[in-house]
Coordinates of C-alpha atoms in Angstrom, one line a residue:
X1 CA -43.2 -30.6 23.5
X2 CA -40.3 -29.4 24.9
X3 CA -38.0 -30.9 21.8
X4 CA -40.4 -29.0 19.3
X5 CA -39.8 -25.6 21.2
X6 CA -36.8 -27.0 20.6
X7 CA -37.0 -27.5 17.3
X8 CA -39.0 -24.4 16.6
X9 CA -35.7 -22.1 18.3
X10 CA -33.4 -23.6 15.9
X11 CA -35.3 -23.3 13.0
X12 CA -36.1 -19.7 13.7
X13 CA -32.0 -18.9 14.1
X14 CA -31.2 -21.1 11.1
X15 CA -33.8 -18.9 9.0
X16 CA -32.7 -15.4 11.4
X17 CA -29.4 -16.3 10.5
X18 CA -29.0 -15.0 6.3
X19 CA -31.3 -11.5 7.9
X20 CA -28.7 -11.0 10.1
X21 CA -26.0 -11.8 8.5
X22 CA -27.1 -9.2 5.8
X23 CA -26.9 -6.8 8.9
X24 CA -23.1 -6.1 8.1
X25 CA -20.9 -6.2 5.3
X26 CA -17.4 -7.8 6.6
X27 CA -14.1 -6.5 5.0
X28 CA -11.6 -9.3 5.6
X29 CA -7.9 -7.8 6.2
X30 CA -5.2 -10.3 5.1
X31 CA -1.9 -8.7 5.8
X32 CA 1.0 -9.6 8.8
X33 CA 0.1 -9.5 11.7
X34 CA 3.3 -11.6 12.8
X35 CA 7.2 -12.1 11.9
X36 CA 8.7 -9.4 10.4
X37 CA 5.4 -7.4 8.1
X38 CA 3.6 -7.6 11.5
X39 CA 4.8 -3.7 12.6
X40 CA 3.2 -2.5 8.9
X41 CA 0.5 -4.7 9.4
X42 CA -0.5 -3.8 12.4
X43 CA -1.0 -0.7 11.8
X44 CA -2.4 -0.7 8.3
X45 CA -5.2 -2.5 10.6
X46 CA -4.9 0.5 12.3
X47 CA -6.2 2.2 9.9
X48 CA -9.2 -0.2 8.5
X49 CA -10.8 -0.5 12.0
X50 CA -10.4 3.6 11.8
X51 CA -11.9 4.2 8.6
X52 CA -14.8 1.4 9.3
X53 CA -16.5 3.7 12.5
X54 CA -16.0 6.5 10.6
X55 CA -18.8 5.1 8.0
X56 CA -20.9 3.2 10.4
X57 CA -20.6 7.1 12.1
X58 CA -22.4 8.3 8.5
X59 CA -24.9 5.3 8.6
X60 CA -23.0 2.3 7.0
X61 CA -22.5 0.8 3.9
X62 CA -26.4 1.3 2.2
X63 CA -27.5 1.0 6.0
X64 CA -25.7 -2.2 7.2
X65 CA -22.3 -1.9 9.7
X66 CA -18.4 -2.2 7.8
X67 CA -17.1 -4.8 9.8
X68 CA -13.7 -5.3 9.8
X69 CA -12.1 -9.2 10.4
X70 CA -8.1 -9.5 10.7
X71 CA -6.7 -12.3 9.4
X72 CA -2.7 -12.9 9.3
X73 CA -0.8 -14.0 6.3
X74 CA 2.6 -13.8 7.8
X75 CA 3.8 -12.0 4.2
X76 CA 3.4 -16.1 2.6
X77 CA 1.3 -16.4 -0.4
X78 CA 0.0 -19.9 0.5
X79 CA -0.6 -18.9 4.1
X80 CA -2.3 -15.6 2.6
X81 CA -4.8 -17.8 0.3
X82 CA -5.7 -20.2 3.6
X83 CA -7.0 -17.1 5.2
X84 CA -8.4 -15.6 2.2
X85 CA -11.0 -19.0 2.8
X86 CA -11.6 -18.3 6.2
X87 CA -12.5 -14.8 5.7
X88 CA -14.9 -15.7 3.1
X89 CA -16.4 -18.4 5.3
X90 CA -16.7 -15.8 7.9
X91 CA -19.2 -13.9 5.8
X92 CA -16.3 -11.6 3.9
X93 CA -17.3 -10.5 0.5
X94 CA -14.7 -8.4 0.0
X95 CA -10.8 -8.8 0.9
X96 CA -7.9 -6.4 0.9
X97 CA -4.5 -6.4 1.8
X98 CA -1.7 -4.3 0.4
X99 CA 1.4 -6.0 1.9
X100 CA 4.0 -8.2 -0.3
X101 CA 3.6 -8.4 -4.2
X102 CA 4.0 -12.3 -4.4
X103 CA 0.8 -12.3 -1.5
X104 CA -0.6 -10.3 -4.2
X105 CA -0.7 -12.4 -6.6
X106 CA -2.1 -14.8 -5.0
X107 CA -4.7 -13.4 -4.1
X108 CA -5.5 -12.2 -7.3
X109 CA -5.0 -15.7 -8.4
X110 CA -7.6 -17.2 -5.8
X111 CA -10.0 -14.6 -5.6
X112 CA -10.4 -15.1 -9.7
X113 CA -10.7 -18.7 -9.3
X114 CA -12.9 -19.0 -6.7
X115 CA -15.2 -16.3 -8.6
X116 CA -15.7 -18.6 -11.4
X117 CA -16.6 -21.5 -9.6
X118 CA -19.0 -19.8 -7.5
X119 CA -21.2 -17.5 -9.6
X120 CA -23.5 -16.0 -7.6
X121 CA -20.9 -15.7 -4.2
X122 CA -18.0 -13.2 -5.9
X123 CA -15.7 -11.6 -4.1
X124 CA -13.2 -7.9 -4.5
X125 CA -10.6 -7.9 -3.9
X126 CA -8.6 -4.7 -2.7
X127 CA -5.1 -4.2 -2.9
X128 CA -3.9 -1.0 -1.0
X129 CA 0.0 -1.2 -0.9
X130 CA 1.4 -3.7 -3.5
X131 CA 2.8 -2.5 -6.7
X132 CA 4.3 -4.7 -8.8
X133 CA 3.1 -3.9 -12.4
X134 CA 2.4 -7.2 -12.9
X135 CA -0.7 -7.0 -11.1
X136 CA -2.3 -4.3 -13.7
X137 CA -0.7 -6.1 -16.2
X138 CA 0.0 -9.5 -17.4
X139 CA -2.1 -10.7 -13.9
X140 CA -4.8 -8.1 -14.2
X141 CA -8.0 -9.4 -12.7
X142 CA -11.2 -7.6 -13.0
X143 CA -12.0 -8.3 -9.7
X144 CA -8.4 -7.0 -8.3
X145 CA -7.7 -3.2 -7.7
X146 CA -5.4 -1.5 -6.9
X147 CA -5.5 2.0 -4.8
X148 CA -1.6 2.7 -4.6
X149 CA 0.6 4.2 -7.5
X150 CA 2.5 0.8 -9.4
X151 CA 6.1 0.6 -9.0
X152 CA 6.7 1.6 -12.0
X153 CA 4.9 5.3 -11.5
X154 CA 6.9 6.0 -8.4
X155 CA 10.1 4.7 -10.0
X156 CA 9.0 7.7 -12.9
X157 CA 8.8 9.7 -10.2
X158 CA 12.0 9.4 -8.6
X159 CA 13.8 8.9 -12.1
X160 CA 12.2 12.5 -13.3
X161 CA 13.9 13.8 -10.7
X162 CA 16.9 12.5 -10.5
X163 CA 17.0 13.2 -14.1
X164 CA 18.0 17.5 -13.3
X165 CA 20.7 16.8 -10.4
X166 CA 23.7 16.2 -11.9
X167 CA 25.3 15.8 -8.5
X168 CA 23.9 12.1 -8.7
X169 CA 26.9 9.6 -10.8
X170 CA 26.9 6.4 -9.3
X171 CA 24.1 4.8 -8.3
X172 CA 23.8 1.6 -5.5
X173 CA 20.9 -0.6 -6.1
X174 CA 19.7 -2.7 -2.7
X175 CA 16.4 -4.5 -2.8
X176 CA 14.6 -7.6 -1.7
X177 CA 13.8 -10.5 -3.1
X178 CA 11.2 -11.3 -4.6
X179 CA 8.9 -10.5 -7.2
X180 CA 8.8 -6.8 -6.3
X181 CA 12.1 -6.0 -5.1
X182 CA 13.2 -7.5 -8.5
X183 CA 10.5 -5.3 -10.7
X184 CA 12.1 -2.4 -8.7
X185 CA 15.4 -2.9 -9.4
X186 CA 14.6 -4.1 -13.0
X187 CA 13.0 -0.3 -13.5
X188 CA 15.7 1.3 -11.8
X189 CA 18.0 0.3 -13.7
X190 CA 15.7 0.7 -17.3
X191 CA 14.7 4.6 -16.1
X192 CA 18.1 5.4 -15.0
X193 CA 19.6 4.5 -18.5
X194 CA 17.1 6.1 -20.6
X195 CA 17.4 9.7 -18.8
X196 CA 20.5 9.2 -16.9
X197 CA 22.9 7.2 -19.2
X198 CA 25.9 9.0 -17.6
X199 CA 24.9 7.7 -14.1
X200 CA 27.3 4.7 -13.0
X201 CA 25.4 1.9 -11.7
X202 CA 27.6 1.0 -9.0
X203 CA 25.9 -2.0 -7.0
X204 CA 22.5 -4.8 -7.6
X205 CA 22.3 -6.2 -4.3
X206 CA 19.0 -8.7 -3.7
X207 CA 18.4 -9.9 0.1
X208 CA 15.9 -12.5 2.3
X209 CA 12.7 -10.3 2.2
X210 CA 12.4 -9.8 6.0
X211 CA 14.8 -11.9 7.0
X212 CA 17.7 -9.7 7.7
X213 CA 18.4 -8.6 10.7
X214 CA 21.7 -7.3 10.3
X215 CA 22.3 -5.0 7.6
X216 CA 26.0 -3.9 8.0
X217 CA 27.7 -6.4 5.1
X218 CA 25.7 -5.0 3.0
X219 CA 26.5 -1.2 4.4
X220 CA 29.7 -2.6 4.3
X221 CA 29.6 -3.3 0.2
X222 CA 27.5 0.0 -0.4
X223 CA 30.5 2.6 1.1
X224 CA 33.1 0.5 -1.0
X225 CA 31.2 1.2 -4.1
X226 CA 31.5 4.9 -3.9
X227 CA 27.8 5.4 -4.6
X228 CA 26.8 9.1 -3.9
X229 CA 23.2 7.5 -4.4
X230 CA 21.2 4.3 -2.7
X231 CA 17.5 3.7 -4.7
X232 CA 15.7 0.8 -2.1
X233 CA 12.6 -0.5 -2.7
X234 CA 12.7 -2.2 0.8
X235 CA 9.6 -2.0 3.1
X236 CA 8.9 -2.9 6.7
X237 CA 11.8 -4.1 8.8
X238 CA 13.9 -4.2 6.1
X239 CA 13.7 -0.4 5.2
X240 CA 14.2 0.4 9.3
X241 CA 16.9 -1.6 9.6
X242 CA 18.9 -0.6 6.5
X243 CA 19.1 2.6 7.4
X244 CA 19.8 2.0 10.8
X245 CA 22.8 0.0 9.6
X246 CA 24.1 3.0 7.3
X247 CA 23.7 5.6 10.4
X248 CA 25.8 3.4 12.7
X249 CA 28.7 3.2 9.4
X250 CA 28.1 6.8 8.8
X251 CA 27.2 6.7 5.2
X252 CA 27.0 10.0 3.7
X253 CA 25.0 9.1 0.3
X254 CA 21.8 10.0 -0.6
X255 CA 19.0 7.5 -0.1
X256 CA 15.6 7.5 -2.7
X257 CA 12.9 5.4 -1.2
X258 CA 9.7 4.3 -1.3
X259 CA 8.9 3.5 2.4
X260 CA 11.4 5.0 4.5
X261 CA 8.8 6.8 6.7
X262 CA 7.5 3.2 7.9
X263 CA 8.1 2.4 11.3
X264 CA 11.1 3.1 12.6
X265 CA 12.6 4.8 9.5
X266 CA 12.6 8.3 10.8
X267 CA 13.9 7.4 13.7
X268 CA 17.2 5.7 11.8
X269 CA 17.1 8.9 9.5
X270 CA 17.4 11.1 12.7
X271 CA 20.4 9.1 13.6
X272 CA 22.1 8.8 10.6
X273 CA 22.2 12.8 10.6
X274 CA 21.4 13.0 6.8
X275 CA 19.1 16.0 7.6
X276 CA 17.0 16.0 3.8
X277 CA 19.1 13.5 2.1
X278 CA 16.6 10.8 2.5
X279 CA 13.4 11.0 0.5
X280 CA 10.3 9.0 -0.8
X281 CA 7.6 9.2 -3.2
X282 CA 4.1 9.1 -1.7
X283 CA 0.9 10.1 -2.1
X284 CA 0.1 12.8 0.8
X285 CA 2.8 15.1 2.8
X286 CA 0.9 15.8 5.7
X287 CA 2.8 19.5 6.2
X288 CA 1.5 20.5 3.1
X289 CA -2.5 18.8 3.2
X290 CA -5.2 20.9 3.2
X291 CA -6.8 21.8 6.7
X292 CA -8.8 18.9 6.7
X293 CA -6.5 16.3 5.3
X294 CA -5.0 17.5 8.6
X295 CA -7.4 17.3 10.7
X296 CA -7.2 13.9 9.9
X297 CA -3.9 13.2 10.5
X298 CA -4.3 15.0 14.1
X299 CA -6.8 13.2 15.4
X300 CA -5.6 9.2 14.4
X301 CA -1.6 10.2 15.9
X302 CA -3.4 11.1 19.1
X303 CA -5.2 8.2 18.7
X304 CA -2.5 5.2 17.6
X305 CA 0.3 6.6 18.5
X306 CA 1.2 6.2 14.6
X307 CA 1.2 8.7 11.3
X308 CA -1.5 7.9 9.0
X309 CA 0.5 5.6 6.7
X310 CA -2.1 4.9 4.3
X311 CA -4.1 8.1 2.8
X312 CA -5.0 5.2 -0.4
X313 CA -7.1 3.4 2.5
X314 CA -8.8 6.3 3.1
X315 CA -9.2 6.4 -0.5
X316 CA -10.1 2.7 -1.3
X317 CA -13.2 3.2 2.1
X318 CA -14.7 6.4 0.4
X319 CA -14.9 5.1 -2.9
X320 CA -16.3 1.9 -1.6
X321 CA -18.3 4.3 -0.1
X322 CA -19.6 6.3 -2.7
X323 CA -20.4 2.9 -5.3
X324 CA -22.3 1.3 -2.2
X325 CA -24.3 4.5 -2.1
X326 CA -24.5 5.4 -6.0
X327 CA -25.6 1.6 -6.6
X328 CA -28.3 1.2 -3.5
X329 CA -25.9 -2.7 -3.2
X330 CA -23.2 -4.2 -1.7
X331 CA -23.5 -7.0 -4.0
X332 CA -19.7 -7.2 -5.4
X333 CA -20.6 -7.3 -8.8
X334 CA -22.2 -4.0 -8.7
X335 CA -19.4 -2.4 -6.9
X336 CA -17.0 -3.8 -9.0
X337 CA -19.3 -2.4 -12.1
X338 CA -19.2 0.6 -10.8
X339 CA -15.4 1.1 -9.7
X340 CA -14.4 0.8 -13.1
X341 CA -13.2 4.5 -14.3
X342 CA -14.7 6.0 -11.8
X343 CA -13.6 9.1 -10.2
X344 CA -13.6 11.2 -7.1
X345 CA -11.9 13.1 -3.8
X346 CA -8.9 12.4 -2.6
X347 CA -7.6 12.1 1.1
X348 CA -5.0 14.9 0.0
X349 CA -8.2 16.7 -2.0
X350 CA -6.9 16.1 -5.3
X351 CA -9.0 14.4 -7.7
X352 CA -8.5 10.0 -8.6
X353 CA -9.7 8.0 -11.2
X354 CA -10.2 4.1 -11.3
X355 CA -8.5 3.1 -14.3
X356 CA -11.4 0.7 -16.5
X357 CA -8.9 -1.4 -18.4
X358 CA -6.5 -2.6 -15.4
X359 CA -7.7 -0.9 -12.3
X360 CA -5.4 1.2 -11.4
X361 CA -5.7 4.0 -8.9
X362 CA -4.4 7.5 -9.9
X363 CA -4.1 10.3 -7.7
X364 CA -1.9 13.3 -6.9
X365 CA 2.0 12.3 -5.7
X366 CA 5.0 13.6 -3.9
X367 CA 8.4 13.4 -3.1
X368 CA 9.9 14.4 0.0
X369 CA 13.1 14.5 1.7
X370 CA 12.9 14.2 5.5
X371 CA 15.1 16.4 8.0
X372 CA 14.3 19.2 10.8
X373 CA 11.0 20.8 11.0
X374 CA 10.9 23.9 8.8
X375 CA 8.8 27.2 9.5
X376 CA 5.2 26.1 9.5
X377 CA 5.4 22.3 9.8
X378 CA 2.9 20.9 12.4
X379 CA 3.6 17.2 12.2
X380 CA 7.8 15.4 13.4
X381 CA 8.1 11.8 12.8
X382 CA 8.4 9.1 16.2
X383 CA 8.9 12.0 18.2
X384 CA 12.4 13.1 16.6
X385 CA 11.3 16.2 16.3
X386 CA 12.3 15.9 11.7
X387 CA 9.2 15.8 9.6
X388 CA 8.9 15.6 5.7
X389 CA 9.0 18.5 3.3
X390 CA 8.0 17.7 -0.3
X391 CA 10.1 18.1 -3.1
X392 CA 7.5 18.2 -5.7
X393 CA 4.3 17.5 -6.8
X394 CA 3.4 15.2 -9.7
X395 CA -0.4 15.4 -10.8
X396 CA -2.1 12.6 -11.4
X397 CA -2.7 12.8 -14.9
X398 CA 1.4 13.3 -15.0
X399 CA 1.3 9.2 -12.8
X400 CA -0.1 7.9 -16.4
X401 CA 1.6 4.7 -17.4
X402 CA 0.3 2.6 -20.1
X403 CA -0.9 -0.7 -19.1
X404 CA -0.8 -4.2 -21.6
X405 CA -3.7 -5.6 -19.4
X406 CA -6.5 -7.9 -21.5
X407 CA -9.2 -7.6 -19.1
X408 CA -11.6 -10.5 -19.0
X409 CA -14.9 -9.3 -18.0
X410 CA -17.7 -11.8 -16.3

């Protein structure tokens, strides 16, 4: 009788297992939680945990709780694929990642092949920050959706701004030596040549990804070149340490970046004394954002002690929530089909759209500079008393670039 009771209990648990699993939608977060990329990976995780709380407070996804499962990619493509399989084994049908385009390419390829081998058990890959153009061009995948602007969009915005600044005469390019950094330097050279052929590129440097601890030799080269402007796609510790080395050496060049707002970046800029000479291109400017976005920014900063770096993560989860609501399903195939061509409101109050052709999201973008807070500004960064000031808004329709993607749909 005792054996029979145990057998019945086990059978009951096995029967309930799938039903219990269906009560939760699991999102696998795969980003660096150790090593040089941990500073951005940890804050990214906080974003998604915070967003999951909000979704669940609104009733979840089709009545199911959204749960975030964290996995450490170690900024390594092979390790990320291992972690993606672990996420799937743990029940995740959606994975999200953002740091390092080389990792993104590996994950996109893995998810595409996994779905081919496992019909009926498909997985979606939401990319919130890896911006190499190839991901929505020759390496595009039906199962990959990118919520950040691509490298070409961001470089187009920077080069369009520099086109009308005649004081810019000598530019130094310094980037991380991997797929995105190599792509970004190429885009910079091509777009500057097309829009400002008079600009002289006096340096073009690549350095190891997240391995340099002292950038002073690189800064010495920049100073020796006579560059009045530095353009870099560096992120994580590589932008913070690069700016710090520039500050220590008294480098007075203008900087045009994508990720100067990351951990340590604002502090290094303040130390350099380069008021309004360090710029970035982003999808949100908290000091000019609408009231609802500023309220969310304040809440996030109070809870986590960090800026809301990833409004695109907010857009990602909002669109996921809408797709589930409109389809009445949490099935990845239904969600993917609904997201194609989907439009909706963004965190900053504008309109965003997920292009069907390549699954690239388009939204308003802002070019900003960093310096002492201006009258009426409420958000400083890292307790420096300095904040970001918008230099111009690029409407979503003006950020659209062509794609070479030849989408293979299931």
